[in-house]
Amino acid sequence: MISPANIQEDEHGIPYSTDYNDCYYSRNNGLAESRYVFQEGNQLIERWQARETPYHTFVIAETGFGTGLNFLATWKTWHHTEKKNRPKILHFISIEKHPIPKSQLVRILSYWDELSPFSNKLLESYPPLITGLHRLAFDNHQVILTLCFMPAKQALASLHYTIDAWYLDGFAPAKNPDLWDQETLSAIAKLSHKNTTLATFTAASLVRKQLINVGFKVSKRKGFAKKREMLVAQFTNNEDFEKSKKYPTIKAWFNYSALKRHPSKHVVIIGGGIAACQAAWHLAQRGWQVTLLERHADLAQEASGNLAGVISPKMTAKPSIGEDFYLASFLYVLQQLQQFAHTVDWDNCGLLQLVHNKREKARWEALKTREIPESFLKLLDKKQASELANIDLDYSANYFPKSAWVNPKSFCKRLTQHSNITIQYYHEALHLEKNNNAWHITGRNKALSTPLIIKSAYVIIANGKEAQQFSQNRHLPFMPVAGQSSLAKSNTYSKNLSCILGHEGYFIPDYKGLHCFGATFNRNSIDSSLNSEKTDENFLQAQKYLPNIGITRTDCENGHAAVRMATPDRFPYVGALPNIDYYQKHYSDLHQGKYWKDYPPANYLNGLFIFAGFGSRGLTTTALCAEMLAALLNNEPLPFENKLLNQLHPARFLIRQLKKQSNKTDRS
Ligand SMILES: Cc1cc2nc3c(=O)[nH]c(=O)nc-3n(C[C@H](O)[C@H](O)[C@H](O)COP(=O)(O)OP(=O)(O)OC[C@H]3O[C@@H](n4cnc5c(N)ncnc54)[C@H](O)[C@@H]3O)c2cc1C
Ligand SMILES: C[S@@+](CC[C@H](N)C(=O)[O-])C[C@H]1O[C@@H](n2cnc3c(N)ncnc32)[C@H](O)[C@@H]1O
């Protein structure tokens, strides 16, 4: 659980931590200090300029995000540097154990007029104070901020990418030794490469000695204003650290360090649902040329074809990896929708999850004890819930003020309105084969009844319910779940409904004179035919939990039916497809308990990626997963902690199977 910063501001708005008895930055001029200590200390501009071709991605990591002043100052410097002299993507990772509440941050940052174009954008996307990684993207994904709201030790152990420059800014070592001890600095070294630099305002001798111990070459430099000295350092090449390069903290079989990247920036995506469109947009934003192959005449015709769907987190009684995944995904997609504003049909009207059975009641009781910020989740009694919904309700509720509904088709259209994206309708891919460096996609053009042959170094399989169509990924386990939503004409009373209602299913406020509600859930069924019995089922469910809403069966009609493709552990597959022969050859003895470093890094079907298995929540989860996929193709830091990367990895079931098989062999 997060404990927010306790801050006093002086008459000039300069923040002072009452927990650590220290200032956030110099009283002399925090902005000048930030530029001097961290930007000049890491020689950012000189390093950027020294390159013949600009850095593709330059990664800065900071211990202590605080007010975000260092991030904003660096963003401004990047912004004002000529394109040819700056990295294409500035990626800033910042770790913060005690984030500052937004209302206070608004006040503190208002002091820095010259940063306002940047701080306004930061404040618009600033996440609620919830533990985890929060990915924020600015300036068309050219400036990316990964905010890690957690203690530094935990964050450093769960990051996987090497850093180009470190800003160590976590209060004076004497007042906050935990942030400067050997364990923290070793983790920093582990994430460094031979050109990594580091700068810090402190010149404490213990810090200097420990930095040397972990492999940095350290020098002293004149400190800012009245400070006598500060430290700068460069990581010295160390074979152990060099060996593990890009993803040093991830197990060999889930490691992407051996993923080969082709110079081409063209990708073919198979599919035209929300998954494919999200992947297309995230890659197009990064300058990739995208060809989308969709077998129908339009986007969003299958699982993404409902009139409206819900975007919401999924809270569990106790913190869990699932909750982390949905939460981070939820906050990210909202940020994206806010950016798209009125060009997508959506409404973040909030959601009341009704406490309608014992399981929900137990969750409600557990959530009450978890100090979750009210801006994110409020627990309401029946009267409060009814007032909020503008409709009489029979239950207390968990209220998610930021939850939204969206019309998926308008979302898909908006995502693909990008000059780098070409959509080929009526194009059905049937077969994939690798020849030389290119994947050959063959199939048919259904409009012209002609064969289809397309070549590309990169292919993403995002084909929803056909996820097992290609031999390269047929080994991945999936579970189809058929479902149908229904529509009800809104009436004078139901039109009052001001937020989404969740029970076993959901009921969405009036959109174009209709409420979209349901949906049925038939495991292991691939029946996507529309039928009125399923609408009966949806109607009876709505009537049971929302008896006062005044909808009759005759108001209802069939909505949309489709198959949601889920996976056995309910997490999608996001990433490169494993080379099964290689896995079987190199990881078959995992049961012997060798330390993972002994294993060679994973090997993939280079250029071929899977993006499927989004089950019942693809509208919420595809955006952040697409950000991950695009970052992976583009060789950038990924937006998930290691444990989640492992959980989304396409080889996870293969590895489980290899471990099991080995155990069986052992016993026999
Ligand atoms: C009734 C129902 C209600 C739902 N409600 C919600 C909700 O409220 N909130 C939520 O978050 N999620 C909801 N979902 C789930 C969500 O809609 C899915 O997770 C999401 O749509 C999956 O997107 P997708 O792109 O993977 O699949 P799809 O939308 O099915 O897209 C796959 C596309 O690939 C195309 N394709 C397949 N094979 C080929 C090929 N070989 N060549 C070319 N094209 C091909 C298909 O034509 C299709 O357009 C619901 C789903 C259903 C069915
Ligand atoms: C000097 S302030 C940082 C100022 C900040 N860089 C800025 O631009 O405003 C130090 C920050 O480190 C954070 N911090 C302290 N101990 C930490 C820890 N163990 N892990 C992560 N953050 C920590 C504090 O909460 C505080 O925000």
PDB file of C-alpha atoms in Angstrom, residues 133-299:
ATOM      1  CA  LEU A 133       4.260   0.701 -13.074  1.00  0.00           C
ATOM      2  CA  HIS A 134       2.372   3.487 -14.816  1.00  0.00           C
ATOM      3  CA  ARG A 135       3.187   4.102 -18.467  1.00  0.00           C
ATOM      4  CA  LEU A 136       2.571   7.654 -19.723  1.00  0.00           C
ATOM      5  CA  ALA A 137       3.203   8.663 -23.320  1.00  0.00           C
ATOM      6  CA  PHE A 138       3.679  12.230 -24.554  1.00  0.00           C
ATOM      7  CA  ASP A 139       4.465  13.979 -27.836  1.00  0.00           C
ATOM      8  CA  ASN A 140       3.205  11.116 -30.020  1.00  0.00           C
ATOM      9  CA  HIS A 141       5.146   8.508 -28.080  1.00  0.00           C
ATOM     10  CA  GLN A 142       8.441  10.325 -28.529  1.00  0.00           C
ATOM     11  CA  VAL A 143       8.656  11.026 -24.803  1.00  0.00           C
ATOM     12  CA  ILE A 144       7.697   8.117 -22.589  1.00  0.00           C
ATOM     13  CA  LEU A 145       7.557   8.148 -18.815  1.00  0.00           C
ATOM     14  CA  THR A 146       7.414   4.919 -16.836  1.00  0.00           C
ATOM     15  CA  LEU A 147       6.506   5.863 -13.294  1.00  0.00           C
ATOM     16  CA  CYS A 148       7.249   3.106 -10.792  1.00  0.00           C
ATOM     17  CA  PHE A 149       5.246   3.775  -7.654  1.00  0.00           C
ATOM     18  CA  MET A 150       7.090   1.435  -5.293  1.00  0.00           C
ATOM     19  CA  PRO A 151      10.265   1.354  -3.170  1.00  0.00           C
ATOM     20  CA  ALA A 152      13.459   1.587  -5.218  1.00  0.00           C
ATOM     21  CA  LYS A 153      14.729  -1.889  -4.320  1.00  0.00           C
ATOM     22  CA  GLN A 154      11.520  -3.496  -5.509  1.00  0.00           C
ATOM     23  CA  ALA A 155      11.434  -1.430  -8.700  1.00  0.00           C
ATOM     24  CA  LEU A 156      15.062  -2.024  -9.616  1.00  0.00           C
ATOM     25  CA  ALA A 157      14.613  -5.765  -9.179  1.00  0.00           C
ATOM     26  CA  SER A 158      11.645  -5.758 -11.496  1.00  0.00           C
ATOM     27  CA  LEU A 159      13.069  -3.649 -14.321  1.00  0.00           C
ATOM     28  CA  HIS A 160      14.612  -5.435 -17.241  1.00  0.00           C
ATOM     29  CA  TYR A 161      16.190  -2.908 -19.525  1.00  0.00           C
ATOM     30  CA  THR A 162      19.625  -1.315 -19.432  1.00  0.00           C
ATOM     31  CA  ILE A 163      19.829   2.370 -18.611  1.00  0.00           C
ATOM     32  CA  ASP A 164      21.876   5.044 -20.425  1.00  0.00           C
ATOM     33  CA  ALA A 165      21.930   7.652 -17.648  1.00  0.00           C
ATOM     34  CA  TRP A 166      21.038   7.561 -13.963  1.00  0.00           C
ATOM     35  CA  TYR A 167      19.740  10.446 -11.875  1.00  0.00           C
ATOM     36  CA  LEU A 168      20.229   9.548  -8.190  1.00  0.00           C
ATOM     37  CA  ASP A 169      18.061  12.032  -6.340  1.00  0.00           C
ATOM     38  CA  GLY A 170      16.657  10.409  -3.233  1.00  0.00           C
ATOM     39  CA  PHE A 171      17.221  12.859  -0.333  1.00  0.00           C
ATOM     40  CA  ALA A 172      20.547  13.077   1.511  1.00  0.00           C
ATOM     41  CA  PRO A 173      22.149   9.641   2.134  1.00  0.00           C
ATOM     42  CA  ALA A 174      22.378  10.343   5.870  1.00  0.00           C
ATOM     43  CA  LYS A 175      18.630  10.976   6.003  1.00  0.00           C
ATOM     44  CA  ASN A 176      17.608   8.134   3.699  1.00  0.00           C
ATOM     45  CA  PRO A 177      20.344   5.455   3.739  1.00  0.00           C
ATOM     46  CA  ASP A 178      18.068   2.770   2.288  1.00  0.00           C
ATOM     47  CA  LEU A 179      18.202   4.416  -1.125  1.00  0.00           C
ATOM     48  CA  TRP A 180      21.985   4.506  -1.228  1.00  0.00           C
ATOM     49  CA  ASP A 181      23.040   1.178   0.244  1.00  0.00           C
ATOM     50  CA  GLN A 182      25.068  -1.523  -1.468  1.00  0.00           C
ATOM     51  CA  GLU A 183      21.989  -3.520  -2.453  1.00  0.00           C
ATOM     52  CA  THR A 184      20.398  -0.553  -4.241  1.00  0.00           C
ATOM     53  CA  LEU A 185      23.612   0.460  -5.968  1.00  0.00           C
ATOM     54  CA  SER A 186      24.320  -3.139  -7.059  1.00  0.00           C
ATOM     55  CA  ALA A 187      20.890  -3.283  -8.656  1.00  0.00           C
ATOM     56  CA  ILE A 188      21.701  -0.020 -10.438  1.00  0.00           C
ATOM     57  CA  ALA A 189      24.968  -1.509 -11.694  1.00  0.00           C
ATOM     58  CA  LYS A 190      23.159  -4.590 -12.940  1.00  0.00           C
ATOM     59  CA  LEU A 191      20.985  -2.386 -15.120  1.00  0.00           C
ATOM     60  CA  SER A 192      23.975  -0.485 -16.540  1.00  0.00           C
ATOM     61  CA  HIS A 193      26.094  -0.999 -19.647  1.00  0.00           C
ATOM     62  CA  LYS A 194      29.571   0.175 -20.489  1.00  0.00           C
ATOM     63  CA  ASN A 195      28.469   3.653 -21.598  1.00  0.00           C
ATOM     64  CA  THR A 196      26.047   4.227 -18.751  1.00  0.00           C
ATOM     65  CA  THR A 197      26.642   7.410 -16.781  1.00  0.00           C
ATOM     66  CA  LEU A 198      25.356   8.479 -13.403  1.00  0.00           C
ATOM     67  CA  ALA A 199      25.025  11.810 -11.620  1.00  0.00           C
ATOM     68  CA  THR A 200      23.995  12.758  -8.132  1.00  0.00           C
ATOM     69  CA  PHE A 201      23.898  15.903  -6.014  1.00  0.00           C
ATOM     70  CA  THR A 202      25.662  14.156  -3.128  1.00  0.00           C
ATOM     71  CA  ALA A 203      29.390  13.717  -2.603  1.00  0.00           C
ATOM     72  CA  ALA A 204      29.026  11.446   0.439  1.00  0.00           C
ATOM     73  CA  SER A 205      32.098   9.263   0.696  1.00  0.00           C
ATOM     74  CA  LEU A 206      30.113   6.105   1.464  1.00  0.00           C
ATOM     75  CA  VAL A 207      28.138   6.542  -1.740  1.00  0.00           C
ATOM     76  CA  ARG A 208      31.337   7.114  -3.683  1.00  0.00           C
ATOM     77  CA  LYS A 209      32.965   3.982  -2.233  1.00  0.00           C
ATOM     78  CA  GLN A 210      29.939   1.816  -2.885  1.00  0.00           C
ATOM     79  CA  LEU A 211      29.578   3.040  -6.445  1.00  0.00           C
ATOM     80  CA  ILE A 212      33.201   2.067  -7.021  1.00  0.00           C
ATOM     81  CA  ASN A 213      32.533  -1.351  -5.437  1.00  0.00           C
ATOM     82  CA  VAL A 214      29.727  -2.107  -7.849  1.00  0.00           C
ATOM     83  CA  GLY A 215      31.737  -1.171 -10.939  1.00  0.00           C
ATOM     84  CA  PHE A 216      31.430   2.590 -11.507  1.00  0.00           C
ATOM     85  CA  LYS A 217      34.363   4.891 -12.183  1.00  0.00           C
ATOM     86  CA  VAL A 218      33.512   7.884  -9.995  1.00  0.00           C
ATOM     87  CA  SER A 219      34.687  11.521 -10.107  1.00  0.00           C
ATOM     88  CA  LYS A 220      33.886  14.574  -8.060  1.00  0.00           C
ATOM     89  CA  ARG A 221      32.658  17.778  -9.608  1.00  0.00           C
ATOM     90  CA  LYS A 222      31.829  21.204  -8.209  1.00  0.00           C
ATOM     91  CA  GLY A 223      28.386  21.051  -6.586  1.00  0.00           C
ATOM     92  CA  PHE A 224      25.425  23.317  -7.394  1.00  0.00           C
ATOM     93  CA  ALA A 225      25.350  26.815  -5.833  1.00  0.00           C
ATOM     94  CA  LYS A 226      26.790  26.634  -2.319  1.00  0.00           C
ATOM     95  CA  LYS A 227      27.385  22.886  -2.431  1.00  0.00           C
ATOM     96  CA  ARG A 228      31.066  22.091  -2.552  1.00  0.00           C
ATOM     97  CA  GLU A 229      31.005  18.839  -4.513  1.00  0.00           C
ATOM     98  CA  MET A 230      28.795  16.308  -6.278  1.00  0.00           C
ATOM     99  CA  LEU A 231      29.473  12.931  -7.924  1.00  0.00           C
ATOM    100  CA  VAL A 232      29.432  11.825 -11.543  1.00  0.00           C
ATOM    101  CA  ALA A 233      30.283   8.314 -12.679  1.00  0.00           C
ATOM    102  CA  GLN A 234      30.581   6.012 -15.639  1.00  0.00           C
ATOM    103  CA  PHE A 235      29.978   2.291 -15.547  1.00  0.00           C
ATOM    104  CA  THR A 236      33.089   0.338 -16.399  1.00  0.00           C
ATOM    105  CA  ASN A 237      32.695  -2.596 -18.673  1.00  0.00           C
ATOM    106  CA  ASN A 238      32.229  -5.672 -16.598  1.00  0.00           C
ATOM    107  CA  GLU A 239      31.874  -9.013 -18.310  1.00  0.00           C
ATOM    108  CA  ASP A 240      29.302 -10.404 -15.922  1.00  0.00           C
ATOM    109  CA  PHE A 241      27.050  -7.442 -16.429  1.00  0.00           C
ATOM    110  CA  GLU A 242      27.673  -7.276 -20.174  1.00  0.00           C
ATOM    111  CA  LYS A 243      26.680 -10.909 -20.624  1.00  0.00           C
ATOM    112  CA  SER A 244      23.102 -10.324 -19.596  1.00  0.00           C
ATOM    113  CA  LYS A 245      22.749  -7.064 -21.588  1.00  0.00           C
ATOM    114  CA  LYS A 246      19.215  -5.913 -22.383  1.00  0.00           C
ATOM    115  CA  TYR A 247      17.006  -7.960 -20.086  1.00  0.00           C
ATOM    116  CA  PRO A 248      19.317  -8.749 -17.210  1.00  0.00           C
ATOM    117  CA  THR A 249      16.724  -9.655 -14.598  1.00  0.00           C
ATOM    118  CA  ILE A 250      14.497 -12.009 -16.594  1.00  0.00           C
ATOM    119  CA  LYS A 251      14.746 -15.788 -16.659  1.00  0.00           C
ATOM    120  CA  ALA A 252      16.480 -17.198 -19.739  1.00  0.00           C
ATOM    121  CA  TRP A 253      13.369 -18.810 -21.210  1.00  0.00           C
ATOM    122  CA  PHE A 254      11.343 -15.617 -20.921  1.00  0.00           C
ATOM    123  CA  ASN A 255      14.198 -13.378 -22.011  1.00  0.00           C
ATOM    124  CA  TYR A 256      13.956 -11.377 -25.207  1.00  0.00           C
ATOM    125  CA  SER A 257      17.665 -10.546 -25.364  1.00  0.00           C
ATOM    126  CA  ALA A 258      18.205 -12.956 -28.278  1.00  0.00           C
ATOM    127  CA  LEU A 259      15.292 -11.604 -30.285  1.00  0.00           C
ATOM    128  CA  LYS A 260      16.721 -10.641 -33.667  1.00  0.00           C
ATOM    129  CA  ARG A 261      15.455  -7.443 -35.181  1.00  0.00           C
ATOM    130  CA  HIS A 262      15.312  -6.799 -38.893  1.00  0.00           C
ATOM    131  CA  PRO A 263      16.083  -3.283 -40.197  1.00  0.00           C
ATOM    132  CA  SER A 264      12.687  -3.125 -41.917  1.00  0.00           C
ATOM    133  CA  LYS A 265       9.997  -1.087 -40.171  1.00  0.00           C
ATOM    134  CA  HIS A 266       7.085  -2.685 -41.959  1.00  0.00           C
ATOM    135  CA  VAL A 267       4.732  -5.029 -40.198  1.00  0.00           C
ATOM    136  CA  VAL A 268       1.710  -7.018 -41.330  1.00  0.00           C
ATOM    137  CA  ILE A 269      -0.983  -7.520 -38.724  1.00  0.00           C
ATOM    138  CA  ILE A 270      -3.525 -10.281 -39.238  1.00  0.00           C
ATOM    139  CA  GLY A 271      -6.889  -9.197 -37.842  1.00  0.00           C
ATOM    140  CA  GLY A 272      -9.129  -6.164 -37.680  1.00  0.00           C
ATOM    141  CA  GLY A 273     -10.479  -6.239 -34.126  1.00  0.00           C
ATOM    142  CA  ILE A 274      -9.455  -4.103 -31.172  1.00  0.00           C
ATOM    143  CA  ALA A 275      -6.232  -6.100 -30.649  1.00  0.00           C
ATOM    144  CA  ALA A 276      -4.997  -5.611 -34.209  1.00  0.00           C
ATOM    145  CA  CYS A 277      -6.017  -1.939 -34.275  1.00  0.00           C
ATOM    146  CA  GLN A 278      -4.250  -1.203 -30.976  1.00  0.00           C
ATOM    147  CA  ALA A 279      -1.081  -2.936 -32.176  1.00  0.00           C
ATOM    148  CA  ALA A 280      -1.292  -1.012 -35.459  1.00  0.00           C
ATOM    149  CA  TRP A 281      -1.670   2.355 -33.739  1.00  0.00           C
ATOM    150  CA  HIS A 282       1.162   1.795 -31.265  1.00  0.00           C
ATOM    151  CA  LEU A 283       3.555   0.807 -34.045  1.00  0.00           C
ATOM    152  CA  ALA A 284       2.391   3.550 -36.404  1.00  0.00           C
ATOM    153  CA  GLN A 285       3.009   6.093 -33.630  1.00  0.00           C
ATOM    154  CA  ARG A 286       6.604   4.867 -33.596  1.00  0.00           C
ATOM    155  CA  GLY A 287       6.988   5.418 -37.329  1.00  0.00           C
ATOM    156  CA  TRP A 288       6.301   1.853 -38.479  1.00  0.00           C
ATOM    157  CA  GLN A 289       4.415   1.188 -41.705  1.00  0.00           C
ATOM    158  CA  VAL A 290       1.540  -1.129 -40.914  1.00  0.00           C
ATOM    159  CA  THR A 291      -0.561  -3.295 -43.228  1.00  0.00           C
ATOM    160  CA  LEU A 292      -3.642  -4.702 -41.574  1.00  0.00           C
ATOM    161  CA  LEU A 293      -5.311  -7.749 -43.142  1.00  0.00           C
ATOM    162  CA  GLU A 294      -8.967  -8.178 -42.232  1.00  0.00           C
ATOM    163  CA  ARG A 295     -11.130 -10.838 -43.833  1.00  0.00           C
ATOM    164  CA  HIS A 296     -14.401  -8.907 -43.477  1.00  0.00           C
ATOM    165  CA  ALA A 297     -15.538  -5.736 -45.222  1.00  0.00           C
ATOM    166  CA  ASP A 298     -15.061  -3.638 -42.101  1.00  0.00           C
ATOM    167  CA  LEU A 299     -13.256  -3.471 -38.773  1.00  0.00           C
TER     168      LEU A 299
END
